[in-house]
PDB file of C-alpha atoms in Angstrom:
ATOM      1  CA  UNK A 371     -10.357 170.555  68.317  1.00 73.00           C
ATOM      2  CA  UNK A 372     -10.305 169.963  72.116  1.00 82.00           C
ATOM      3  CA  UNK A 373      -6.225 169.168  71.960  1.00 81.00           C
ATOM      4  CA  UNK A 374      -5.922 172.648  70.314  1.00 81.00           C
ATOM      5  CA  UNK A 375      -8.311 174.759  72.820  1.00 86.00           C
ATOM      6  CA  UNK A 376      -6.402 172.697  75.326  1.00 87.00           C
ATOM      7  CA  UNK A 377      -2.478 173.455  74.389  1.00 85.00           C
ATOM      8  CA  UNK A 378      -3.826 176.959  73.372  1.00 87.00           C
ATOM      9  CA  UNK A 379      -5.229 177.433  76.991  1.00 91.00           C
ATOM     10  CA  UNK A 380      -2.155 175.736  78.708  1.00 89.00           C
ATOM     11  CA  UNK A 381       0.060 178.542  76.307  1.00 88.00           C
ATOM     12  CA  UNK A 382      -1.653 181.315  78.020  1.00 92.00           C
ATOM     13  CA  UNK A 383      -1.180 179.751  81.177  1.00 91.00           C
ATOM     14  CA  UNK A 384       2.788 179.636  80.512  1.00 88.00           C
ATOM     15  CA  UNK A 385       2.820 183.074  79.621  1.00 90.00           C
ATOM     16  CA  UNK A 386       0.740 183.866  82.951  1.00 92.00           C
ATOM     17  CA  UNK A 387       3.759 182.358  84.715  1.00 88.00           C
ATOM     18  CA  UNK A 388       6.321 184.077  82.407  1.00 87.00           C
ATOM     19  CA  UNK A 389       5.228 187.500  83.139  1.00 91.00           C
ATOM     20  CA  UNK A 390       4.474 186.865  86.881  1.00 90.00           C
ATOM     21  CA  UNK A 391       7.958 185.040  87.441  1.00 86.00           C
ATOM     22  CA  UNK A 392       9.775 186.377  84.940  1.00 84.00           C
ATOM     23  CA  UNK A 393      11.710 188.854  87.006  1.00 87.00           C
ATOM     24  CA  UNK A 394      12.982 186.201  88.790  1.00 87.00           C
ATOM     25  CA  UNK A 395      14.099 183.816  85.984  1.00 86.00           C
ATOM     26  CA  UNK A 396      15.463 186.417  84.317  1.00 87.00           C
ATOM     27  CA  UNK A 397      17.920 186.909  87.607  1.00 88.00           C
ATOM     28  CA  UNK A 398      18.601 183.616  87.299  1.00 85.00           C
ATOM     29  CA  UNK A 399      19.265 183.484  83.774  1.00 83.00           C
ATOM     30  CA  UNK A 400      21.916 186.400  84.397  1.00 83.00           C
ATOM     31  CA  UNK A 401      23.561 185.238  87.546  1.00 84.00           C
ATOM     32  CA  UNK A 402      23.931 181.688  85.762  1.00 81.00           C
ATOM     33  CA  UNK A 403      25.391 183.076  82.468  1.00 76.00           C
ATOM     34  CA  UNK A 404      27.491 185.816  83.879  1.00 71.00           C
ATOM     35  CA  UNK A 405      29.306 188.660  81.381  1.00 68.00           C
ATOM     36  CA  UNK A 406      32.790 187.413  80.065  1.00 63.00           C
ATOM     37  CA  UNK A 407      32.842 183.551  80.790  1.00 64.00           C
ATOM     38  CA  UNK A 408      33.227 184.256  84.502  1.00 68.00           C
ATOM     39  CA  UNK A 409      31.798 182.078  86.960  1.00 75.00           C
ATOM     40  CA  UNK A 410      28.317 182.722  87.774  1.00 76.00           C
ATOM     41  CA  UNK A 411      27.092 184.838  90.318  1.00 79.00           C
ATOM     42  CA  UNK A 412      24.862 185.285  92.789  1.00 82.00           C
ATOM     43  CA  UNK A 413      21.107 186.512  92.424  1.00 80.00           C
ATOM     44  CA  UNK A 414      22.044 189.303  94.979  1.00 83.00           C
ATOM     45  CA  UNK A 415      24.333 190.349  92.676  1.00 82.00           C
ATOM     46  CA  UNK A 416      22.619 190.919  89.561  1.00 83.00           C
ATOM     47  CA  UNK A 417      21.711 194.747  88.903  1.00 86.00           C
ATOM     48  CA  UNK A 418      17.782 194.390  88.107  1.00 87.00           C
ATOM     49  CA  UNK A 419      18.537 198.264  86.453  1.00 89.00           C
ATOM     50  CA  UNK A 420      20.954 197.384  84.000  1.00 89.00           C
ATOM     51  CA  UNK A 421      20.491 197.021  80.345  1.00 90.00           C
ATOM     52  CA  UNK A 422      20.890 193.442  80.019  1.00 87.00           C
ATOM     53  CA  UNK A 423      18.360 192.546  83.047  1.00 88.00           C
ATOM     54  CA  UNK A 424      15.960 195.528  80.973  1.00 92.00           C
ATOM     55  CA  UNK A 425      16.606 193.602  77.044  1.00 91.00           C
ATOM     56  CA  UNK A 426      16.021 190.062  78.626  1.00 89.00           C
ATOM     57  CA  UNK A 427      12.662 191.497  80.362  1.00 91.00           C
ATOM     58  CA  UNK A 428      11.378 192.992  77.224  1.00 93.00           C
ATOM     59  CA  UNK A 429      11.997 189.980  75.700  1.00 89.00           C
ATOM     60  CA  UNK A 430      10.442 188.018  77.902  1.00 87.00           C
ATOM     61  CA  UNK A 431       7.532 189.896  78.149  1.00 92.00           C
ATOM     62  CA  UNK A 432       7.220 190.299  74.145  1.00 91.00           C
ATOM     63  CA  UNK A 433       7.361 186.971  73.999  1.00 87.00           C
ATOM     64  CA  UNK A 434       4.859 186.178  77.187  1.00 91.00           C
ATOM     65  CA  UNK A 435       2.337 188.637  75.341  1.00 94.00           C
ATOM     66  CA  UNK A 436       2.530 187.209  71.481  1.00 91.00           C
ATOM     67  CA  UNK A 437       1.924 183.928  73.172  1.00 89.00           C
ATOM     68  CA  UNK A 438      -1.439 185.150  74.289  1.00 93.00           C
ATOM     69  CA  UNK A 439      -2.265 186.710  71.121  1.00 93.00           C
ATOM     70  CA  UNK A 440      -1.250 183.641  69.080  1.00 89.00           C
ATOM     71  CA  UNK A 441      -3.395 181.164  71.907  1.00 89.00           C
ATOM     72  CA  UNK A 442      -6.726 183.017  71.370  1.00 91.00           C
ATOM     73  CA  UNK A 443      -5.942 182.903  67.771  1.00 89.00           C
ATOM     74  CA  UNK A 444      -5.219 178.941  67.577  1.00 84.00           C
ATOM     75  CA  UNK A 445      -8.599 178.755  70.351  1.00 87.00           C
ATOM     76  CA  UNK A 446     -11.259 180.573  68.014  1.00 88.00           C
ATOM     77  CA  UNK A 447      -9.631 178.806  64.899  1.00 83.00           C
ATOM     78  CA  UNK A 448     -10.362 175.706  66.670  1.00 82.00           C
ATOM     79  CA  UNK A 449     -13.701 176.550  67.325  1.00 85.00           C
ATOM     80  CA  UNK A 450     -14.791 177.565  63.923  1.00 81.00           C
ATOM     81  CA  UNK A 451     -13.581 174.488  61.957  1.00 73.00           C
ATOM     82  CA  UNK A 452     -13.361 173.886  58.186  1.00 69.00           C
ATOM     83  CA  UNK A 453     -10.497 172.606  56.068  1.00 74.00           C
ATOM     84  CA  UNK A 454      -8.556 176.561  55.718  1.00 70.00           C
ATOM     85  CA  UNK A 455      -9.000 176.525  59.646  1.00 72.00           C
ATOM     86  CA  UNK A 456      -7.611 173.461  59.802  1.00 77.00           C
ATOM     87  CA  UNK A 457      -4.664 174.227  58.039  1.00 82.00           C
ATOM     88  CA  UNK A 458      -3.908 178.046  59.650  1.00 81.00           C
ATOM     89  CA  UNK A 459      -4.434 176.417  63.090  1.00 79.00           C
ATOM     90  CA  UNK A 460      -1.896 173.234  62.459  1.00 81.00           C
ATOM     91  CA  UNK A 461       0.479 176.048  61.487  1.00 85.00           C
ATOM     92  CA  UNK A 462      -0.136 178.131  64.678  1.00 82.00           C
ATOM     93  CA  UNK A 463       0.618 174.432  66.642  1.00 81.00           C
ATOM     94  CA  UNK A 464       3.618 173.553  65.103  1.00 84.00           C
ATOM     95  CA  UNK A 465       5.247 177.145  65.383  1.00 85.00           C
ATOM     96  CA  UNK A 466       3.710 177.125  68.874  1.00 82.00           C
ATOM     97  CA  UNK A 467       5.821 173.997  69.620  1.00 82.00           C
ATOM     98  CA  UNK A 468       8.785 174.765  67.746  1.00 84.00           C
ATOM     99  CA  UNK A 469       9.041 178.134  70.238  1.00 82.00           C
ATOM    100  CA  UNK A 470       8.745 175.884  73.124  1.00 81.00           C
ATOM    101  CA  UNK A 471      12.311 174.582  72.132  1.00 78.00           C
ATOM    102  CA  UNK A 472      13.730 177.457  73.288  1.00 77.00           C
ATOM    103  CA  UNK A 473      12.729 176.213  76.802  1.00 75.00           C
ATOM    104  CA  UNK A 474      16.083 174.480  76.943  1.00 75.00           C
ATOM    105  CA  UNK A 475      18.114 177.414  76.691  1.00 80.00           C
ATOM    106  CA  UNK A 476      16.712 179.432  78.887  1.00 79.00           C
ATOM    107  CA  UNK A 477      15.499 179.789  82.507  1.00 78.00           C
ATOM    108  CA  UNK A 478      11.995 179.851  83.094  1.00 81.00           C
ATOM    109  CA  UNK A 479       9.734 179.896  85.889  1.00 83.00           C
ATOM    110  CA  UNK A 480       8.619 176.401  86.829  1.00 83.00           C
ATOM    111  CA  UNK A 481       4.610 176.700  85.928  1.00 84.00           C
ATOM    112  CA  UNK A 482       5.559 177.789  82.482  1.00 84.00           C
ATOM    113  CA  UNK A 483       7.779 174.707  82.004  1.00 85.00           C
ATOM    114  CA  UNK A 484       5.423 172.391  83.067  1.00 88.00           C
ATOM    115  CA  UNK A 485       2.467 174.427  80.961  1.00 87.00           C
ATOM    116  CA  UNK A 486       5.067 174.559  77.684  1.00 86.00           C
ATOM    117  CA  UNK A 487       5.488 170.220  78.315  1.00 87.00           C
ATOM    118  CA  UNK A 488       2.074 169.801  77.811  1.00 88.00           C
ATOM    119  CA  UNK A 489       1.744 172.276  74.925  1.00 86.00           C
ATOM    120  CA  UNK A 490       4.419 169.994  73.338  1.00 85.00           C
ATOM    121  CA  UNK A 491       1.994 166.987  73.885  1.00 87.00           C
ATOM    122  CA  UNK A 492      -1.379 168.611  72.833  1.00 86.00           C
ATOM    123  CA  UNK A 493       0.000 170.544  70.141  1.00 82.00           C
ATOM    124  CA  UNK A 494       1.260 167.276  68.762  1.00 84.00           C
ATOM    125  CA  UNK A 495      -2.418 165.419  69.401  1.00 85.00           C
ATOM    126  CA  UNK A 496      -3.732 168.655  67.949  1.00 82.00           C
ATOM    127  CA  UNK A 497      -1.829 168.566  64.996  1.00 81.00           C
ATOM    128  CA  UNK A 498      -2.750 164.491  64.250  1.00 85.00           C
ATOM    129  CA  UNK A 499      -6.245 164.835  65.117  1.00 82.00           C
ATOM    130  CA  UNK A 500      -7.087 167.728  62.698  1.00 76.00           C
ATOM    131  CA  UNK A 501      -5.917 165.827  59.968  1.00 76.00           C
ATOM    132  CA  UNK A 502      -6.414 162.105  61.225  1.00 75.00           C
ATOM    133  CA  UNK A 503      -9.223 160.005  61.956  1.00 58.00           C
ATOM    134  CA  UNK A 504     -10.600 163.099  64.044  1.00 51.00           C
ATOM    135  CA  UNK A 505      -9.960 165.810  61.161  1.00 50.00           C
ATOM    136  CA  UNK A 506     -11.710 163.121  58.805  1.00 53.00           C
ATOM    137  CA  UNK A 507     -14.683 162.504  61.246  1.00 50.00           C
ATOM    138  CA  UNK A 508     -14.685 166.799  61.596  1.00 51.00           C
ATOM    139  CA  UNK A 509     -15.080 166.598  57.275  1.00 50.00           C
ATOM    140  CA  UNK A 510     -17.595 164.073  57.734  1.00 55.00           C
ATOM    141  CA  UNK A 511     -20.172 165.729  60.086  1.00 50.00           C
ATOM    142  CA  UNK A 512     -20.343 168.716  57.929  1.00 49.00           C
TER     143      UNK A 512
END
């Protein structure tokens, strides 16, 4: 329960740093991967007005905000308990982690790489423990 309230707290925390930074990675993210094949560019070059810079911020943020959403989710799951909770939760941690992949494809602000590494590693203990020996000792106690 605490791995999940944990990696669900450390989620909001890399969204925090995805919408506060995310202007900025998403320069970086441009000037790296510049139209055509062309070389890349520099950030003083990138037109923060254009429609690419404006898709890859609504992306950003869409995905900065459902992270959020889905984080309180996985947190009050945790807290209530019970074999169904179990099970929705372990789903909202593995899809949690499986987003995080996409970490290595694109730029992101520093915090929320560091905040989606531990996700990774709590979501994983999260996952174990609700159906291990801390899931069984959960089933137990009730």
């Amino acid at each position: 329960m605490y791995a999940a309230i944990a990696a669900a707290a450390l989620n909001v925390i890399s969204a925090i740093g995805l919408l506060v930074s995310g202007a900025e990675a998403i320069k970086e993210q441009i000037a790296a991967n510049s139209n055509g094949g062309s070389a890349p560019v520099s950030l003083d070059e990138v037109d923060i007005h254009s429609d690419r810079f404006e898709s890859l911020q609504m992306i950003y943020s869409g995905l900065a905000y459902s992270t959020i959403f889905w984080s309180l989710v996985l947190a009050w799951l945790a807290l209530r308990g019970g074999g169904a909770v179990r099970i929705f939760a372990t789903i909202i941690v593995i899809v949690s982690v499986l987003f995080k992949l996409v970490d290595l494809f694109i730029t992101l602000p520093t915090l929320t790489l560091v905040a989606d590494v531990l996700v990774v590693v709590l979501g994983l203990t999260a996952t174990v423990l609700f159906f291990g020996a801390g899931g069984k000792a959960a089933r137990q106690g009730r």
